[in-house]
XYZ file of C-alpha atoms in Angstrom:
652
model
C 139.573 88.415 83.860
C 135.897 88.062 84.805
C 134.144 89.927 82.846
C 135.816 91.519 79.667
C 133.758 94.788 79.468
C 134.458 98.262 80.491
C 137.633 99.965 82.046
C 140.961 99.507 83.626
C 141.707 101.033 86.954
C 142.362 101.385 90.726
C 140.989 99.703 93.006
C 137.323 100.366 94.694
C 137.509 102.315 97.538
C 136.159 105.212 99.787
C 139.246 107.270 99.722
C 138.163 109.631 97.158
C 134.943 110.193 95.238
C 134.216 108.537 91.682
C 133.547 110.508 88.843
C 132.596 109.805 85.207
C 134.066 111.707 81.860
C 131.321 111.746 79.000
C 132.347 112.771 75.182
C 129.856 114.986 73.695
C 130.036 116.193 69.615
C 129.290 115.534 66.294
C 129.471 112.696 64.300
C 133.226 111.801 62.529
C 134.710 114.773 64.950
C 137.165 112.541 66.481
C 135.926 111.269 69.263
C 136.871 107.533 69.538
C 140.236 108.475 68.337
C 140.922 111.390 71.078
C 140.123 108.889 73.778
C 141.900 105.881 72.105
C 144.857 108.663 72.333
C 144.696 109.351 75.798
C 143.741 105.394 77.424
C 145.213 103.224 74.869
C 141.747 102.000 74.333
C 139.251 102.032 71.264
C 135.803 101.976 72.569
C 134.238 101.066 69.430
C 134.366 97.010 69.617
C 131.284 96.162 66.952
C 131.995 94.746 63.610
C 129.767 97.694 62.173
C 131.097 100.021 63.812
C 134.285 99.125 62.199
C 133.466 98.700 58.917
C 131.383 102.293 58.962
C 134.504 104.285 60.618
C 131.715 105.444 63.425
C 130.511 105.182 66.574
C 127.143 103.266 67.229
C 127.035 101.874 70.790
C 127.797 103.276 73.659
C 131.744 102.793 74.402
C 134.126 102.377 77.677
C 137.720 102.970 78.946
C 139.140 104.301 81.934
C 141.843 107.106 81.864
C 144.782 107.317 84.597
C 145.600 111.130 85.686
C 148.719 112.708 87.022
C 146.786 113.337 90.203
C 146.774 109.655 90.546
C 143.065 109.478 90.562
C 141.629 107.179 87.684
C 138.499 108.116 85.406
C 135.906 106.455 84.367
C 134.800 107.628 80.375
C 131.915 107.002 78.661
C 132.198 107.294 74.637
C 129.138 108.445 73.231
C 127.708 108.308 69.341
C 127.922 111.419 67.660
C 125.539 110.533 64.482
C 122.310 112.313 64.764
C 120.584 108.859 64.149
C 122.138 106.977 67.917
C 121.210 110.540 69.791
C 119.191 107.944 72.419
C 122.177 105.887 72.985
C 124.176 109.148 73.559
C 121.613 110.463 75.788
C 121.573 107.155 77.581
C 125.304 107.054 78.248
C 125.285 110.502 79.644
C 123.026 109.311 82.670
C 125.482 109.172 85.555
C 128.288 111.373 84.174
C 129.802 114.617 85.948
C 131.907 116.150 83.433
C 131.509 116.720 79.463
C 134.337 116.213 76.424
C 133.084 118.503 74.100
C 134.619 117.364 71.154
C 134.844 119.709 67.704
C 136.615 119.005 64.884
C 138.977 122.242 63.558
C 138.048 122.194 60.514
C 134.145 121.983 60.652
C 133.745 123.845 63.958
C 130.241 123.965 65.651
C 127.666 121.398 64.084
C 123.605 120.515 64.750
C 125.113 117.693 67.036
C 127.834 119.645 68.918
C 124.429 121.699 69.750
C 122.353 119.225 70.762
C 124.651 117.210 72.953
C 125.307 120.409 74.608
C 121.605 120.912 75.011
C 121.187 117.514 76.436
C 124.178 117.758 78.801
C 122.930 121.149 80.010
C 119.241 118.922 80.529
C 120.804 116.156 82.404
C 122.883 118.616 85.344
C 126.034 118.556 83.790
C 127.416 121.901 85.027
C 131.245 120.907 84.303
C 133.753 120.301 81.384
C 136.248 120.969 78.891
C 136.400 121.503 74.832
C 139.000 119.343 72.820
C 139.791 121.116 69.234
C 140.335 118.092 66.998
C 141.917 117.562 63.724
C 144.246 120.533 64.040
C 146.672 119.108 61.331
C 143.965 119.603 58.515
C 144.034 123.398 59.318
C 146.136 126.543 58.638
C 147.144 128.093 62.197
C 144.360 131.182 61.276
C 142.043 129.328 60.675
C 142.343 127.415 63.792
C 142.650 130.359 65.814
C 139.103 131.868 64.084
C 137.434 128.527 65.423
C 138.652 128.881 68.627
C 136.992 132.273 68.543
C 133.846 130.979 67.208
C 133.389 128.696 69.800
C 134.435 130.574 72.643
C 131.497 133.012 71.720
C 129.196 130.054 71.131
C 129.761 128.673 74.311
C 129.260 131.745 75.908
C 125.851 131.386 76.876
C 126.750 127.992 77.884
C 128.113 126.263 80.986
C 131.125 125.586 79.060
C 131.419 129.182 79.171
C 135.144 130.094 80.245
C 136.000 126.326 80.054
C 139.477 125.127 78.482
C 139.587 124.532 74.682
C 142.675 122.266 74.384
C 143.970 121.847 70.389
C 144.996 118.482 69.854
C 145.575 115.795 66.970
C 144.788 112.167 68.216
C 146.815 110.459 65.671
C 150.168 112.539 66.135
C 149.620 112.587 69.724
C 149.703 116.793 69.545
C 148.264 118.355 72.587
C 147.365 114.937 74.454
C 149.772 115.829 77.448
C 148.280 119.124 78.320
C 144.442 117.356 77.397
C 145.042 115.424 80.006
C 146.409 118.013 82.345
C 143.548 120.163 81.500
C 141.060 117.008 82.563
C 142.798 116.624 86.030
C 142.489 120.328 86.573
C 138.760 119.847 85.417
C 138.309 116.815 87.921
C 139.854 118.732 90.964
C 137.852 121.447 90.691
C 134.400 119.393 90.386
C 132.407 119.517 93.946
C 131.556 116.873 96.392
C 128.607 114.671 95.125
C 125.614 114.378 96.775
C 124.520 111.039 97.699
C 120.787 110.367 98.322
C 121.891 107.040 99.382
C 119.571 104.969 97.393
C 121.416 102.585 95.512
C 120.697 102.601 91.860
C 122.700 101.386 88.905
C 120.499 102.130 85.495
C 121.338 99.181 82.964
C 123.001 100.322 79.668
C 124.684 96.797 78.785
C 124.063 93.480 79.282
C 125.810 90.355 77.996
C 126.595 86.460 78.960
C 130.168 85.397 79.913
C 130.472 81.659 79.594
C 130.489 80.261 83.273
C 129.672 83.049 84.805
C 126.199 83.856 83.335
C 124.547 87.289 83.011
C 126.216 90.539 83.561
C 125.077 94.187 83.376
C 127.016 97.320 83.468
C 126.245 101.111 83.821
C 127.242 103.958 86.086
C 126.575 103.419 89.917
C 124.394 106.805 90.346
C 124.647 106.701 94.230
C 125.733 104.655 97.374
C 127.168 101.471 96.749
C 126.418 97.733 96.719
C 129.063 94.493 97.839
C 129.145 90.874 96.469
C 126.072 88.879 97.887
C 123.336 91.222 98.146
C 119.780 91.202 97.167
C 118.837 93.440 94.288
C 115.549 94.379 92.608
C 115.601 95.010 88.862
C 112.764 97.362 87.686
C 110.670 98.384 86.331
C 109.750 94.133 86.633
C 110.493 93.789 90.090
C 112.796 90.818 89.301
C 115.367 89.856 92.229
C 118.601 88.624 92.017
C 121.958 88.175 93.802
C 125.321 90.071 93.393
C 127.681 87.090 92.509
C 130.237 89.131 91.336
C 131.313 92.966 91.009
C 134.110 94.580 88.542
C 135.409 98.489 88.602
C 137.677 99.265 85.613
C 138.140 95.580 84.875
C 138.980 95.042 88.363
C 136.803 92.506 90.234
C 135.636 93.898 93.849
C 134.213 93.269 97.051
C 132.455 96.841 96.435
C 131.602 98.991 94.352
C 130.783 102.989 94.863
C 128.966 105.856 93.364
C 130.456 107.413 89.975
C 131.918 104.144 89.229
C 131.381 102.456 85.984
C 130.430 98.646 87.352
C 129.383 95.344 85.752
C 127.644 93.002 88.094
C 127.271 89.680 87.721
C 123.618 88.497 88.641
C 122.865 84.911 89.776
C 119.571 83.472 88.526
C 118.794 85.877 85.507
C 118.880 84.864 82.142
C 119.665 87.984 79.782
C 116.425 87.634 77.922
C 114.924 88.803 80.891
C 116.545 92.348 80.904
C 116.914 95.386 78.681
C 118.409 99.235 78.402
C 116.651 100.968 80.814
C 116.059 98.982 83.801
C 117.556 99.878 87.111
C 119.195 97.739 89.555
C 118.101 98.537 93.368
C 117.678 97.060 96.664
C 114.689 95.901 97.430
C 111.516 98.522 98.291
C 113.727 101.605 97.809
C 112.528 102.712 94.682
C 109.373 101.670 92.914
C 108.416 102.231 89.332
C 105.610 104.586 87.978
C 103.530 105.553 84.903
C 103.380 109.345 86.055
C 106.103 112.083 87.121
C 105.466 115.555 88.175
C 107.888 117.897 86.321
C 109.330 121.445 86.022
C 109.781 121.466 82.374
C 111.973 123.757 80.074
C 111.032 124.025 76.544
C 114.509 124.732 74.649
C 114.291 128.204 72.601
C 116.083 126.582 69.672
C 112.392 124.969 69.367
C 110.553 126.835 66.455
C 107.279 125.970 67.233
C 105.189 126.474 70.275
C 104.485 122.866 72.533
C 101.111 122.491 72.596
C 99.269 120.802 75.952
C 99.029 116.644 75.874
C 102.264 116.642 73.182
C 103.864 113.244 72.847
C 107.108 113.179 73.398
C 110.144 110.302 73.990
C 111.102 110.904 77.685
C 114.834 109.765 78.404
C 115.463 109.389 82.186
C 118.543 107.199 83.027
C 119.051 104.757 79.989
C 115.674 104.132 79.435
C 113.425 105.933 76.495
C 109.939 105.776 76.930
C 107.035 107.658 75.110
C 104.776 110.087 77.451
C 102.027 112.363 77.100
C 103.291 116.194 78.451
C 100.217 117.752 80.441
C 101.008 121.226 80.771
C 99.423 122.263 84.395
C 99.702 125.751 84.657
C 99.490 126.939 80.872
C 97.907 125.604 77.504
C 101.019 126.216 75.678
C 104.349 127.126 75.758
C 106.462 129.188 73.451
C 110.037 128.191 72.910
C 112.343 129.121 76.158
C 109.228 128.868 78.053
C 108.987 126.740 81.006
C 106.175 125.357 83.097
C 104.805 122.450 85.729
C 103.985 119.435 84.007
C 102.606 116.233 84.543
C 104.345 113.146 81.887
C 101.777 110.392 81.694
C 103.933 107.529 80.572
C 102.864 104.792 78.002
C 105.307 102.171 80.314
C 106.764 102.226 83.276
C 109.351 104.088 84.623
C 112.244 104.395 87.132
C 113.056 107.629 88.530
C 113.982 109.577 91.751
C 113.154 112.944 93.164
C 115.372 115.000 91.961
C 116.390 113.250 89.081
C 116.990 115.381 85.757
C 115.101 114.030 82.199
C 115.626 115.165 78.929
C 112.389 115.246 76.473
C 113.003 114.496 72.487
C 109.893 115.065 69.728
C 107.947 111.759 68.937
C 108.711 113.425 65.111
C 111.203 114.284 63.906
C 112.779 113.026 66.781
C 114.864 116.647 68.034
C 115.846 117.474 71.749
C 112.397 119.559 72.499
C 113.720 119.896 76.728
C 113.972 118.923 79.763
C 114.139 119.189 83.637
C 113.765 117.774 86.757
C 111.196 115.454 88.677
C 109.398 116.977 91.390
C 107.648 113.743 92.651
C 108.126 110.205 91.075
C 104.884 108.823 92.138
C 102.266 111.614 92.242
C 98.257 110.815 91.476
C 96.490 112.458 88.828
C 95.777 116.635 88.991
C 93.219 118.755 87.689
C 94.956 121.444 85.390
C 95.345 125.150 86.423
C 94.860 124.385 90.536
C 95.951 126.577 92.662
C 96.863 124.209 95.310
C 98.735 121.856 93.209
C 100.805 124.284 91.735
C 101.729 126.010 95.016
C 103.167 122.487 96.183
C 104.737 121.882 92.755
C 106.749 125.035 93.494
C 107.687 123.645 97.135
C 108.858 120.500 95.552
C 110.891 122.484 93.159
C 112.362 125.152 95.643
C 111.166 124.850 99.264
C 112.861 123.743 102.610
C 113.338 119.952 103.118
C 110.395 119.884 106.222
C 108.141 121.482 103.831
C 108.782 119.209 101.239
C 107.873 116.175 103.211
C 104.493 117.725 104.537
C 103.626 118.535 100.971
C 103.934 114.535 100.315
C 102.238 113.764 104.297
C 99.912 115.584 102.579
C 99.414 113.421 99.115
C 99.676 110.610 101.350
C 96.181 111.325 103.216
C 95.712 109.046 105.860
C 97.579 106.235 104.439
C 100.562 108.433 105.797
C 104.358 107.399 104.020
C 107.396 105.718 105.105
C 110.472 107.494 105.534
C 112.327 105.320 102.553
C 109.266 106.245 100.548
C 109.789 109.982 101.540
C 113.503 109.203 100.270
C 112.625 107.813 96.796
C 110.524 110.867 96.521
C 112.248 113.510 97.255
C 115.998 112.490 96.135
C 117.384 113.023 99.883
C 119.250 110.604 101.692
C 117.041 108.805 104.576
C 119.363 110.418 107.247
C 118.611 113.878 106.049
C 114.608 112.809 106.235
C 114.743 111.278 109.846
C 116.307 114.864 110.802
C 113.558 116.527 109.844
C 110.869 114.815 110.327
C 111.989 114.889 114.122
C 111.759 118.644 113.732
C 108.331 117.798 112.417
C 107.038 115.530 114.926
C 108.411 118.045 117.949
C 106.677 120.378 116.186
C 103.706 118.831 115.849
C 102.815 119.660 111.992
C 103.388 115.656 111.620
C 102.284 112.059 113.586
C 104.485 109.027 114.219
C 101.778 106.756 112.724
C 104.508 103.935 112.839
C 107.322 103.354 114.620
C 108.297 99.830 112.625
C 109.232 101.940 109.240
C 109.024 105.094 110.427
C 105.870 106.044 108.961
C 104.347 109.562 109.569
C 100.823 111.030 109.004
C 100.136 115.008 108.432
C 99.359 116.271 111.767
C 96.832 118.370 110.180
C 95.224 115.175 108.518
C 95.270 113.846 111.848
C 93.228 116.850 112.942
C 90.713 116.562 110.069
C 89.866 113.095 110.519
C 89.351 113.574 114.198
C 86.989 116.353 113.187
C 85.668 114.013 110.610
C 85.301 111.042 113.517
C 83.344 113.929 115.887
C 80.939 115.108 112.987
C 80.108 111.306 111.911
C 79.110 110.339 116.186
C 76.985 114.180 116.221
C 75.291 112.851 112.693
C 74.222 109.696 113.921
C 73.812 110.659 117.304
C 70.666 113.018 115.612
C 69.621 109.905 113.365
C 69.206 107.857 116.211
C 68.357 109.694 119.459
C 67.546 106.705 121.499
C 71.043 104.548 120.690
C 73.800 105.127 123.695
C 76.524 105.048 120.379
C 77.211 103.462 117.186
C 79.716 100.116 116.790
C 83.332 100.920 116.087
C 83.196 99.104 112.473
C 80.209 100.747 111.570
C 81.862 104.309 112.429
C 85.070 103.868 110.268
C 82.922 102.382 107.525
C 81.036 105.931 107.412
C 84.014 107.566 107.196
C 84.408 109.529 103.471
C 87.743 108.052 102.858
C 89.654 104.424 103.544
C 91.628 104.428 107.126
C 93.945 101.668 108.373
C 91.902 100.421 111.560
C 95.893 101.195 113.678
C 95.022 105.111 112.866
C 91.038 104.875 113.501
C 92.167 103.337 117.054
C 95.334 105.646 116.948
C 92.366 108.492 117.020
C 89.538 107.258 118.667
C 92.206 106.969 122.078
C 93.181 110.183 121.632
C 89.928 111.924 121.458
C 89.130 109.224 124.240
C 91.863 111.073 126.481
C 90.883 114.291 125.536
C 87.240 113.574 127.010
C 85.723 114.265 123.529
C 84.391 110.605 122.931
C 83.414 107.529 125.205
C 84.088 104.151 124.083
C 83.698 100.393 125.313
C 85.151 97.791 123.551
C 82.666 97.784 120.685
C 80.573 101.035 120.369
C 81.313 104.621 120.899
C 79.919 107.906 121.377
C 79.891 111.586 121.742
C 81.040 112.142 125.434
C 78.542 114.914 125.808
C 75.299 112.616 124.600
C 73.273 110.608 126.751
C 69.656 109.178 125.916
C 67.384 111.058 127.251
C 63.411 109.489 127.369
C 60.423 112.038 127.326
C 56.838 112.026 126.718
C 55.742 109.069 124.675
C 59.221 107.628 124.842
C 59.365 107.139 127.951
C 55.800 105.534 128.122
C 56.854 103.542 125.952
C 59.796 102.222 128.058
C 57.399 101.811 130.635
C 55.244 99.915 129.015
C 58.142 97.629 127.822
C 59.528 97.120 131.473
C 56.270 96.844 132.855
C 55.822 93.674 130.460
C 59.209 92.189 131.446
C 58.325 92.795 135.179
C 55.160 90.431 134.963
C 56.530 88.016 132.814
C 59.121 87.535 135.714
C 61.382 84.558 134.859
C 58.830 83.690 131.736
C 59.061 86.308 129.445
C 57.856 86.357 126.142
C 60.212 86.352 123.132
C 61.104 89.534 121.662
C 59.507 89.063 118.352
C 56.585 88.350 120.642
C 57.141 91.486 122.136
C 57.645 93.658 119.398
C 54.618 92.837 117.868
C 53.245 94.131 120.523
C 54.122 97.157 119.907
C 54.201 96.929 115.951
C 52.896 100.695 115.897
C 56.198 102.330 117.278
C 58.520 98.869 116.475
C 61.330 100.905 115.370
C 61.019 102.993 118.856
C 60.518 99.554 120.782
C 63.600 98.238 119.400
C 65.356 100.798 120.111
C 64.276 101.756 123.694
C 64.713 97.543 124.291
C 68.273 97.803 123.061
C 68.903 101.284 125.104
C 67.347 99.454 128.410
C 69.888 96.211 128.003
C 72.875 99.066 127.847
C 71.500 100.326 131.036
C 71.751 96.867 132.425
C 67.323 96.849 133.107
C 67.121 94.081 130.794
C 69.308 91.256 130.617
C 69.638 89.415 127.295
C 70.740 85.952 127.287
C 69.961 85.091 123.435
C 69.260 86.236 120.374
C 65.286 86.011 121.720
C 65.088 86.092 125.565
C 65.122 89.047 127.592
C 64.570 89.224 131.712
C 63.975 92.050 133.787
C 67.077 92.500 135.761
C 65.641 92.287 138.827
C 63.764 88.684 138.780
C 67.089 87.567 137.128
C 69.273 88.806 140.131
C 66.316 86.761 142.462
C 66.773 84.048 140.676
C 70.845 83.971 140.831
C 70.287 84.069 144.119
C 68.086 81.222 144.733
C 70.468 79.031 142.455
C 73.453 79.989 144.074
C 71.478 78.921 147.952
C 70.636 75.440 146.243
C 73.552 75.046 144.979
C 75.329 75.688 148.194
C 72.787 73.003 149.594
C 72.581 70.389 147.794
C 76.328 70.877 145.768
C 75.019 70.292 142.166
C 72.000 70.983 139.877
C 70.606 69.456 136.994
C 67.967 70.505 135.028
C 65.047 68.661 136.468
C 66.227 70.275 140.182
C 66.323 73.753 137.808
C 62.846 73.078 137.463
C 61.977 72.116 140.751
C 63.727 75.553 141.977
C 62.041 77.720 139.229
C 58.679 75.759 137.627
C 59.802 76.961 134.259
C 59.787 74.873 130.937
C 62.654 73.492 129.304
C 62.170 76.391 126.639
C 63.455 78.361 130.029
C 65.428 76.103 131.710
C 68.238 75.492 129.292
C 69.316 78.899 128.062
C 68.983 80.076 131.789
C 71.693 77.412 133.209
C 73.916 78.262 130.013
C 73.404 81.851 131.044
C 74.796 81.300 134.329
C 77.376 79.203 133.332
C 78.585 82.129 130.716
C 78.625 84.565 133.929
C 80.569 82.692 135.781
C 78.340 81.343 138.532
C 78.646 77.554 137.438
C 80.555 75.547 135.684
C 78.809 72.274 133.829
C 80.397 68.973 134.990
C 78.764 66.048 132.602
C 75.425 66.099 132.852
C 74.930 68.739 136.534
C 76.046 71.893 137.439
C 78.421 73.031 140.580
C 79.055 75.963 141.386
C 82.462 77.746 139.937
C 83.833 78.977 142.837
C 83.151 77.079 146.282
C 81.537 79.447 149.194
């Protein structure tokens, strides 16, 4: 065998759904002995477990049912000191076998395990009443009655209670039959399509390297695929797969799975790690949740209490920030944000358990509403309304909440699937409806990044307002540079979105833009009074100077008492074409430059070429003007330089 580790079973396949049964119950109530009687496998593999006679670590087996289905089994510890391991084992199980000893009945860990299973969303199971050989018939009937009454208000109400004696095999066939019936009653499992395998065991096999095991929560995985190990973002490739002790090419959701990882050292991994496909899930240090504080608690829970968070196979310290209350009484519930001491990996809709810091007891749990939220203000009506939608709203409305939370960045379809715990296919269908209803905007088709239509409209108005403010502050400027306008926005916006909104506003004829500048379509510079007189004075300076104008610095010096206005007017005259700027210091009146262009062209047609000396003969100008002007005519595509002379770019 490739890896000796977990279960024996059917070949992997998609012919039927795969389920995992988990044991639960008080210490020494016979869970491990019962599993051995059912499967022939002793799940206590550690030396210490053999010596102490109790289960410490998770154990694994497989069970062949009369229907032909093979059921994966996770045997969990019952001792209160090992509840942490029990919670890790409960991750991914579909039904519970509650084991209660006839000579003791319901005990503390019976109750706590039942609470944990309920908090983890397990809704199906049955009861094995063990050690019936130790009690009289009348006592057995009394215990059965007490168990039935205790389970009345739990998800196991009405579940079969099967008396058994594991050591003698009594009741084992009947229990096997009831397990088979219960599995058949399980509804179809939902699958969010995000491959996830929370790691519950890591070991090394000689000749093969590192092997991890866990219950494959959703989707499937094949040999050769690349995976990412979170939260540390370690990359690896699947070298081999085993399901129920059989090598296979592929493993499916609901199967106990072992993966041989290529190129990974055992020391780099730990229980609580999660295997995912790259870019399908992301670590987080905050979780938005709906939290139920168990009625079995004996005191109120204060805001910002410290607790032990259990998700998947991980345990992480977390601060509970109550969002709509200052404290919770036993039996109450609240929206909350969990602030984690270390990164966790969870998907929207996942169940979680919280246990108190000290003494360690289960205090509550619930469901994750958003695995990657921002920081919230407490008792904020908008936040609370959004959380209600994430808890029970329709999928399109949930998507709109996340689009709003994503802001101008938008959010890609894979991240929506991750944050909502819904398959990409269903997200795509909902997005298409939102696009057609114009409630969302497609920002990028490459990864289907969507943006809230309300935020898009808000950005349009922000840009319009920014332009209006700019025109009020700079009435003599035709427009603002696009970079300056983008930088003036109160929030960061990608270049792609910025250009998309500008283009849309242009189509609506609300703005006008060229390559570098943009203005309101209604904005036109109108010079009146003193400003118009200043423009005429500047125009006169350049008209009189002809082809030998003063530098821009000298012009500004002439109007030093109105320098800022003069700068704006020169800029406007350049934009309007009255002045032509050929370098940082030289501008020419358009009429003078146009006449020179015609004279220069005629000379070139006549002589065939021009040099600085012949250009001087034409103009009578000094080298200060000759070189810039000849380079200007090169740049404006009248001439082309060939060695030390110019010729017409196009033959007449």
